[in-house]
C-alpha positions as MATLAB code, in Angstrom:
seq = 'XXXXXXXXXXXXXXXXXXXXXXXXXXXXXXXXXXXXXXXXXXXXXXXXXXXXXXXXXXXXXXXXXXXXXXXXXXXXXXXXXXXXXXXXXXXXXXXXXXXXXXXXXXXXXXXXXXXXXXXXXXXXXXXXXXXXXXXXXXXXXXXXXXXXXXXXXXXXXXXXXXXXXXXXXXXXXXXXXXXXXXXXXXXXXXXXXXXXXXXXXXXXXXXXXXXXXXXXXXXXXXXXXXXXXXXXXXXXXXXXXXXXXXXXXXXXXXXXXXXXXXXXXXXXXXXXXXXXXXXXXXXXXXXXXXXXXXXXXXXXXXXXXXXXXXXXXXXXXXXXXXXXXXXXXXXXXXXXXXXXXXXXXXXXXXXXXXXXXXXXXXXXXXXXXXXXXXXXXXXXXXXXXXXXXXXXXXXXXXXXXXXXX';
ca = [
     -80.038  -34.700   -7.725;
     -83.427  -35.600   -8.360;
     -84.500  -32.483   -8.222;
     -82.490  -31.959  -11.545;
     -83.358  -34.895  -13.102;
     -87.093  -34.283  -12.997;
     -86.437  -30.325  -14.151;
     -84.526  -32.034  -17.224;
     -87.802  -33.189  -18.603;
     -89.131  -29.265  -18.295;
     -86.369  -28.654  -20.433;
     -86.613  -31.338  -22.914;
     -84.171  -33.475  -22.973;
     -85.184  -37.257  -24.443;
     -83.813  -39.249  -21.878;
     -82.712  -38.785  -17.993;
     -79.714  -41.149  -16.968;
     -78.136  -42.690  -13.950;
     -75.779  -45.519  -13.713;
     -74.514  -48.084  -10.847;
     -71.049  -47.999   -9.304;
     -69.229  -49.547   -6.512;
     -66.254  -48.457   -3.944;
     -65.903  -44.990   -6.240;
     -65.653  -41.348   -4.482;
     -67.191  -40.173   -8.158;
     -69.988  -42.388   -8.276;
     -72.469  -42.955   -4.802;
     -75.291  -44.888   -6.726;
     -75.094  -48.268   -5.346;
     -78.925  -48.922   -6.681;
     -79.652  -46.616   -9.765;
     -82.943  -48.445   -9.851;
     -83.727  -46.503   -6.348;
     -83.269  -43.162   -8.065;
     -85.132  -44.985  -11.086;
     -88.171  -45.878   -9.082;
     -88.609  -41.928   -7.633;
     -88.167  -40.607  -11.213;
     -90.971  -42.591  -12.288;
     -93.420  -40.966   -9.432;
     -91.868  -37.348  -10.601;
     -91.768  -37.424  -14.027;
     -94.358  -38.282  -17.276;
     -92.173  -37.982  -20.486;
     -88.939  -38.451  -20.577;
     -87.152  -41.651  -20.930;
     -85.653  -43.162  -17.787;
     -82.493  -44.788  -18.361;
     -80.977  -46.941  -15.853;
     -77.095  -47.393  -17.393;
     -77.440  -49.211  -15.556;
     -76.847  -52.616  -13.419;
     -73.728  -54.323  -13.190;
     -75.435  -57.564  -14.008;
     -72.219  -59.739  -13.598;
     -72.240  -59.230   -9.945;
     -76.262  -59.120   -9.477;
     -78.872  -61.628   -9.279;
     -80.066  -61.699  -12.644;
     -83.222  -62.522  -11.944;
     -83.537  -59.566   -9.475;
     -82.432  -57.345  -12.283;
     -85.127  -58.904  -14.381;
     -87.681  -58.217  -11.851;
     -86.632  -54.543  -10.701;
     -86.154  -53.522  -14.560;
     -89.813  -54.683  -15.349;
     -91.782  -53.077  -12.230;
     -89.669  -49.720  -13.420;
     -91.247  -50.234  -16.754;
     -94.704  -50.668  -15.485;
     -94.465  -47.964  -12.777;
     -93.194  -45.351  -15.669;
     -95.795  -46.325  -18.166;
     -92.953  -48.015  -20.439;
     -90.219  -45.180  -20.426;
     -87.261  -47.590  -19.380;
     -83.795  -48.174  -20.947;
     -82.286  -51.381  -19.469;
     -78.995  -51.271  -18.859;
     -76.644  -54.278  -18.661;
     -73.244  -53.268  -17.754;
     -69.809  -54.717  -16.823;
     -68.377  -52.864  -14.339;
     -65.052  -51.721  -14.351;
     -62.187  -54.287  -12.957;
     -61.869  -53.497   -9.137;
     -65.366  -53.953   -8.410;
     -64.936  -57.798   -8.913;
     -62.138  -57.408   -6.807;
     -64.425  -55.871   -3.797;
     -67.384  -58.411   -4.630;
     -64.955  -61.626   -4.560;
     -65.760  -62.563   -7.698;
     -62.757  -63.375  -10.650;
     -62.502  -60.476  -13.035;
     -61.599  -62.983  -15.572;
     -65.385  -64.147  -15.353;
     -66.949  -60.895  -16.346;
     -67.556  -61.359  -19.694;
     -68.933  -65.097  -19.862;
     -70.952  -63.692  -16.444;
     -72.829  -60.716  -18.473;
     -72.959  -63.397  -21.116;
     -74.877  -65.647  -19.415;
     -77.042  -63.041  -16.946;
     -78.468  -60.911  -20.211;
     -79.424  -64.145  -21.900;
     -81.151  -64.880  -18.716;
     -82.510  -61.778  -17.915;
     -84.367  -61.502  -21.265;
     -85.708  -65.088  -20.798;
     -87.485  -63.905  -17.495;
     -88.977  -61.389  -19.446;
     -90.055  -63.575  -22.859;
     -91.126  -66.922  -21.900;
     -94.653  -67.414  -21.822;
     -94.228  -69.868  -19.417;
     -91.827  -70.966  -16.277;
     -88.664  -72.366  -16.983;
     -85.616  -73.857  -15.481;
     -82.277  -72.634  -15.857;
     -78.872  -74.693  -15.416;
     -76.038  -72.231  -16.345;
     -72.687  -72.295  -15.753;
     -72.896  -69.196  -13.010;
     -76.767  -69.371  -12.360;
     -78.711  -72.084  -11.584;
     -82.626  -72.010  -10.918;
     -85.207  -74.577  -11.079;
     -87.990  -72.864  -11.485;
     -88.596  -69.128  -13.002;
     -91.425  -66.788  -13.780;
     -91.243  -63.240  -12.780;
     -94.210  -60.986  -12.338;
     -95.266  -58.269  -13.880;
     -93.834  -58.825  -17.303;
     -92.295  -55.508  -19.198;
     -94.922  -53.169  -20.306;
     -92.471  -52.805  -23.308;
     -92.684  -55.393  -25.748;
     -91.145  -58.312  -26.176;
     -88.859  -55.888  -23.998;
     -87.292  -52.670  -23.177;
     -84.814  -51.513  -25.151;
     -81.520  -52.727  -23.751;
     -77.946  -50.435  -23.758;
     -74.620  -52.202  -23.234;
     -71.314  -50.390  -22.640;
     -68.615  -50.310  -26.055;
     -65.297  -48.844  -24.729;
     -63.476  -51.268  -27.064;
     -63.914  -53.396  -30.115;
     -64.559  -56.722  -27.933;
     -67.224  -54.908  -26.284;
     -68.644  -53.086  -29.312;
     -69.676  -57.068  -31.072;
     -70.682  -58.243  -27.909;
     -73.245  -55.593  -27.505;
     -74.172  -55.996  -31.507;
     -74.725  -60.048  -30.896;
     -76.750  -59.038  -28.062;
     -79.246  -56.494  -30.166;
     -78.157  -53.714  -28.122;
     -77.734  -50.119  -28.209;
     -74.227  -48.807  -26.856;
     -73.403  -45.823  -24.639;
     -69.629  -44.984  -25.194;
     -68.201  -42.653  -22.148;
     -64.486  -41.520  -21.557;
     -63.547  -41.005  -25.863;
     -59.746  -40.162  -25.981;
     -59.731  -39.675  -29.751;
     -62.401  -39.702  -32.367;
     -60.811  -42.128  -34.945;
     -60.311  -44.206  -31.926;
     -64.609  -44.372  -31.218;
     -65.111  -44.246  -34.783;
     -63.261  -47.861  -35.551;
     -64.955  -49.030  -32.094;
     -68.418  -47.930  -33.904;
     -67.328  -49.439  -37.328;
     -67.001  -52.789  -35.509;
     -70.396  -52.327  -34.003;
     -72.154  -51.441  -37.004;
     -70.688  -54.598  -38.839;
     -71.351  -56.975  -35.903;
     -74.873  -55.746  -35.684;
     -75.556  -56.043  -39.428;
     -74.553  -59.747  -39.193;
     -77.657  -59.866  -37.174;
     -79.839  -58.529  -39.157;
     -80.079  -54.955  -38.076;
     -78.936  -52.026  -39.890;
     -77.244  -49.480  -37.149;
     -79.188  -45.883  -37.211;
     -77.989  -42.876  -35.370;
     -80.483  -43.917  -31.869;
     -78.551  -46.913  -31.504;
     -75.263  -45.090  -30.263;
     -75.393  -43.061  -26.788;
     -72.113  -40.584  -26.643;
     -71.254  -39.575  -22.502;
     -69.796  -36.338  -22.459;
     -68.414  -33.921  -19.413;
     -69.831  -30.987  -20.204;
     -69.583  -27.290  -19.312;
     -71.845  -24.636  -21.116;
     -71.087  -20.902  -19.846;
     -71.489  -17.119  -21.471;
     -68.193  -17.100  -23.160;
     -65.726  -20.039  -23.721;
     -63.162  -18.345  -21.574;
     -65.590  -18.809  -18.880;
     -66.370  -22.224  -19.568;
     -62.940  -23.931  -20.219;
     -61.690  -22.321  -17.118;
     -64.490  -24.284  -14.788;
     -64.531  -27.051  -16.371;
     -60.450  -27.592  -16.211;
     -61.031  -27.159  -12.272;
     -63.229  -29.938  -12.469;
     -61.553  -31.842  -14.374;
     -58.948  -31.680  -12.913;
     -60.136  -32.239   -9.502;
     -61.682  -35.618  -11.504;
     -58.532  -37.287  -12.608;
     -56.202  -36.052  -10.197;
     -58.288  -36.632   -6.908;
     -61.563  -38.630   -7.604;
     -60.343  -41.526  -10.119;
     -56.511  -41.611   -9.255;
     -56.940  -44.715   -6.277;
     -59.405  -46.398   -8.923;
     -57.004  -45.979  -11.584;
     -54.283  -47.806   -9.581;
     -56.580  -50.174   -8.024;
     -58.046  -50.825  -11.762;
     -54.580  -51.608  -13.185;
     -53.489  -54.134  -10.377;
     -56.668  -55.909  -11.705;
     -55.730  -55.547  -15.349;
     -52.468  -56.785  -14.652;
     -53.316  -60.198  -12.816;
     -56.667  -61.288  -14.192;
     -58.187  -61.805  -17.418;
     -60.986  -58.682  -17.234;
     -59.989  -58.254  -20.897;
     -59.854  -60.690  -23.330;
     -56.300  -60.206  -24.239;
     -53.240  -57.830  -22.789;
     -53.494  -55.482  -26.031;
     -56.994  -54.385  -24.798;
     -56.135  -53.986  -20.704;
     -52.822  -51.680  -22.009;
     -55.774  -49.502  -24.327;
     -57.626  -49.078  -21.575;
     -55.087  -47.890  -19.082;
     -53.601  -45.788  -21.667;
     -56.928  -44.020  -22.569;
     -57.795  -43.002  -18.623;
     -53.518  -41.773  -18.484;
     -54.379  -39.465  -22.020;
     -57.282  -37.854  -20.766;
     -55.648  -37.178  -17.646;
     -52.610  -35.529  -18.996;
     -54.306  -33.729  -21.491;
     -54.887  -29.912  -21.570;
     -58.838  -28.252  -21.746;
     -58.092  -27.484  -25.248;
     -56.530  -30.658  -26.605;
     -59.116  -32.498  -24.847;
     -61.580  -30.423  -26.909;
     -59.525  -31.284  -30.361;
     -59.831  -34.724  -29.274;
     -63.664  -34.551  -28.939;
     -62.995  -35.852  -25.570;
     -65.192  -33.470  -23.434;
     -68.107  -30.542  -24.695;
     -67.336  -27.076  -23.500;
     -68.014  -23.385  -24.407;
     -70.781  -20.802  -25.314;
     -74.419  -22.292  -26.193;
     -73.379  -21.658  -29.988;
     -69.344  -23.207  -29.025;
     -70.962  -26.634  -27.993;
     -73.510  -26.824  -30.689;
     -70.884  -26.791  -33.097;
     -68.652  -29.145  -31.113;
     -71.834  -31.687  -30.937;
     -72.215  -31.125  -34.988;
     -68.853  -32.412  -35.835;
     -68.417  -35.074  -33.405;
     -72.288  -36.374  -34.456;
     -71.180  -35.676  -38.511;
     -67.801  -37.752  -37.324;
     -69.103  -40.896  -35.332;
     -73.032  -40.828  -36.406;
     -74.592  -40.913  -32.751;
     -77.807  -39.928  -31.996;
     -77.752  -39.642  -28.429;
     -75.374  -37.344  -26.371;
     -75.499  -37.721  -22.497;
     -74.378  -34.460  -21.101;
     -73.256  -34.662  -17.683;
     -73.382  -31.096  -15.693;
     -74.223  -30.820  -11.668;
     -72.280  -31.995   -9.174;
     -73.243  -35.611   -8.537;
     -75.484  -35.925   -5.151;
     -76.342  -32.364   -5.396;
     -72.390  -31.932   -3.585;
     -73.331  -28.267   -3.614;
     -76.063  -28.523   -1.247;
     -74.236  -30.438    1.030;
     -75.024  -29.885    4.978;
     -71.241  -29.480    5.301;
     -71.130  -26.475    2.499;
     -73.996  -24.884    4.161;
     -76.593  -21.995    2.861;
     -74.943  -18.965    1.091;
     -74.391  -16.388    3.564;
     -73.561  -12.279    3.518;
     -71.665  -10.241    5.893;
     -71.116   -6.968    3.961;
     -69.783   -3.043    4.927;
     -70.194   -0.985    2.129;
     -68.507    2.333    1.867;
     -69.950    5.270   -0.348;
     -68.438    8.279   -1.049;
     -70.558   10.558   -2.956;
     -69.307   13.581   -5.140;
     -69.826   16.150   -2.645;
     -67.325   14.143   -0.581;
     -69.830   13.439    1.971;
     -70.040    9.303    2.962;
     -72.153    6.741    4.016;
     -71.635    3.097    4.750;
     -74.409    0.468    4.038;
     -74.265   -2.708    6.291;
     -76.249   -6.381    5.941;
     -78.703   -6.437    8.738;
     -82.380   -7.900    9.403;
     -83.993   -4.756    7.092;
     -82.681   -6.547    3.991;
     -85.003   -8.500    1.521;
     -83.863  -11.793   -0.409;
     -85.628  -13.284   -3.931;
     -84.367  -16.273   -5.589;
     -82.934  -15.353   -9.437;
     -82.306  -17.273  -12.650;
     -79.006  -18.851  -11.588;
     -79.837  -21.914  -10.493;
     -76.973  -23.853  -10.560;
     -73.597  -22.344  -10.371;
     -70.520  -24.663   -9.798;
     -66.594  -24.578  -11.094;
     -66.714  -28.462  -11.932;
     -70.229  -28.407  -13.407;
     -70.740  -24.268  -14.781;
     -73.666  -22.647  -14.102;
     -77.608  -23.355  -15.065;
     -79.691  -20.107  -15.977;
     -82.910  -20.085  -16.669;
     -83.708  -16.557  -17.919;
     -87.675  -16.861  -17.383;
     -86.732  -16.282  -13.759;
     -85.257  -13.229  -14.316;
     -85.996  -10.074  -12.764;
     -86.274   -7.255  -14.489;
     -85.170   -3.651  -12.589;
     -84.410   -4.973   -9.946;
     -81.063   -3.395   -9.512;
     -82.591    0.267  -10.128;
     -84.338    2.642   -7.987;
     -87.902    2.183   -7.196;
     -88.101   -1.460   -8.022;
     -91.198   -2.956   -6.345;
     -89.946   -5.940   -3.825;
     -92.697   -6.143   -2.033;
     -92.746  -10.384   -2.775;
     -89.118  -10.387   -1.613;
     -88.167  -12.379    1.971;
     -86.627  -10.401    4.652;
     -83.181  -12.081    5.078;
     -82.637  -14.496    8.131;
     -80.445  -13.547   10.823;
     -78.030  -16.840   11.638;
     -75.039  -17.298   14.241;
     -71.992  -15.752   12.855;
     -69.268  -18.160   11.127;
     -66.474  -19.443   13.900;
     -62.917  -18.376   14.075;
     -61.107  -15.437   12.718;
     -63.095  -13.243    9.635;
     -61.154  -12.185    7.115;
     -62.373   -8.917    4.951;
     -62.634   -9.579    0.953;
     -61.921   -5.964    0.119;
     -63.547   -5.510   -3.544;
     -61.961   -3.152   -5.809;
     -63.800    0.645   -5.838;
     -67.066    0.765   -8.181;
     -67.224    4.383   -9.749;
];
């Protein structure tokens, strides 16, 4: 995982993300600032964005302090994220849904006093109460970092705007849908004094990038479908119990969107989901256009792809290291045969694929290619001999290939 996050800035991407979740099979980042703190030490560049901490259930002014070492330690390259959460997390932290909003209220207000005032303060809230505050180091950024709030409906979209923030919009059923959300965002934030410009909307997209868009569609419907189906489908019932007897949303009409957005995207096909602008996937050129009309449509400026498995899943101890047990069988025009078997004489090299997945497509980087190497008289001198290892339990079972002529 961090291994990918640090080659993103090779590749030049603006920022690097990770995000905070609780009690969710999809999401094992209790502490994004943990994997915040390590991407500082690996990386020089790229913007670290930490979308970020569920400030609601935090101590804001640990927040306050974790966000501004990050800043120092990464030269000023943070994006502060103050998030929500999503309902059953309040649930799990014994704290009433129906509090979340005034709670992120009151905790952002508080966090950007810690990193303002000149001098200490007290603070009597209604859910925090401290008599004495001054947090050291301050925010390299100045007066702060930039700070990104969630906008998956209109009540969040003007809360973010009264707060100054940028919004990060993840999950879009339908573009008209995010474009009214954005509307109200761009018309809250103007009655602050801010004109909206494309930097101040981040888009979250699944995203599956492959040689043809046959290829791509096809893995990314797997994982997709393994998403909705398997991963989100205990949240999803766990989120609407919530919904149903608290106040997480400011009124019923909002809790009944949101339910009905997560059912849509679940129900919908790889190709309506692509209509929709719900989801990036295709050829390099497919996705480029995809991003064109969906930036010429809602005005972002930010897209935050989301590829590899999360945890590095495919390097799991459990999945183990790719292995080869192979018999082939030659028969040559004269009608004499031969048959070529794996054993310790055989060499290994790593290749351009590094990254190949059916929920998350493949990464190739063709500077690692190597040319020839499938003809005679290739040179593979720097190539590994292959490591012998203890043959797989139970019964094997052949997979017989179809004849190459």
């Amino acid at each position: 995982y961090l291994d990918t996050m640090e080659y993103a800035e090779q590749c030049g991407f603006d920022w690097v993300g990770c995000n905070e979740h609780h009690f969710s099979p999809y999401g094992l980042m209790a502490n994004c600032n943990l994997i915040g703190a390590a991407l500082a030490q690996r990386t020089s560049r790229i913007k670290l964005a930490m979308l970020g901490n569920l400030v609601p259930l935090l101590n804001p002014i640990r927040v306050a302090e974790e966000y501004a070492m990050l800043d120092v330690m990464s030269g000023g390259r943070l994006v502060a994220g103050m998030i929500r959460g999503v309902p059953h997390e309040y649930v799990a932290y014994n704290i009433d849904p129906g509090e979340s909003r005034e709670r992120l209220r009151e905790a952002a207000a508080l966090i950007v006093k810690c990193w303002t005032a000149t001098e200490p303060f007290r603070w009597d809230g209604r859910f925090f109460q401290y008599p004495s505050i001054s947090i050291w180091p301050k925010p390299l950024q100045q007066p702060h970092p930039p700070i990104l709030m969630s906008a998956s409906n209109e009540e969040s979209a003007e809360f973010a705007a009264e707060h100054r923030a940028m919004i990060g919009m993840t999950l879009i059923a339908e573009l008209g849908i995010a474009q009214g959300i954005i509307g109200t965002y761009r018309t809250a934030l103007r009655a602050q004094g801010i004109e909206a410009t494309p930097a101040h909307v981040l888009l979250s997209y699944n995203t599956c990038i492959a040689d043809s868009d046959a290829e791509a569609r096809e893995q990314l419907s797997a994982g997709l479908r393994y998403f909705h189906g398997f991963l989100m489908k205990p949240i999803r019932k766990a989120q609407n119990r919530v919904i149903e007897s608290s106040k997480f949303f400011a009124d019923a009409q909002h809790g009944e969107r949101f339910s009905k957005r997560l059912a849509t995207l679940n129900q919908r096909s790889i190709e309506e989901m692509i209509e929709a602008g719900s989801v990036l996937c295709g050829s390099p050129e497919t996705v480029v256009r995809q991003m064109r009309r969906i930036r010429d449509a809602l005005g972002n400026g930010w897209f935050n792809v989301q590829t590899e498995e999360v945890w590095d899943f495919h390097k799991a101890p459990w999945r183990a290291a790719p292995k080869l047990l192979l018999s082939l069988f030659v028969e040559f025009a004269d009608g004499t045969t031969e048959v070529i078997a794996s054993d310790e004489n055989w060499k290994g090299a790593t290749g351009p694929i590094l990254f190949d997945s059916i929920y998350g497509g493949e990464i190739y980087d063709a500077r690692l290619e190597k040319p020839g190497w499938d003809r005679p008289g290739y040179d593979d001198e720097d190539w590994e001999r292959v490591k012998i290892v203890d043959a797989p339990v139970g019964k094997l079972a052949a997979q017989i290939m179809p004849a190459i002529e």
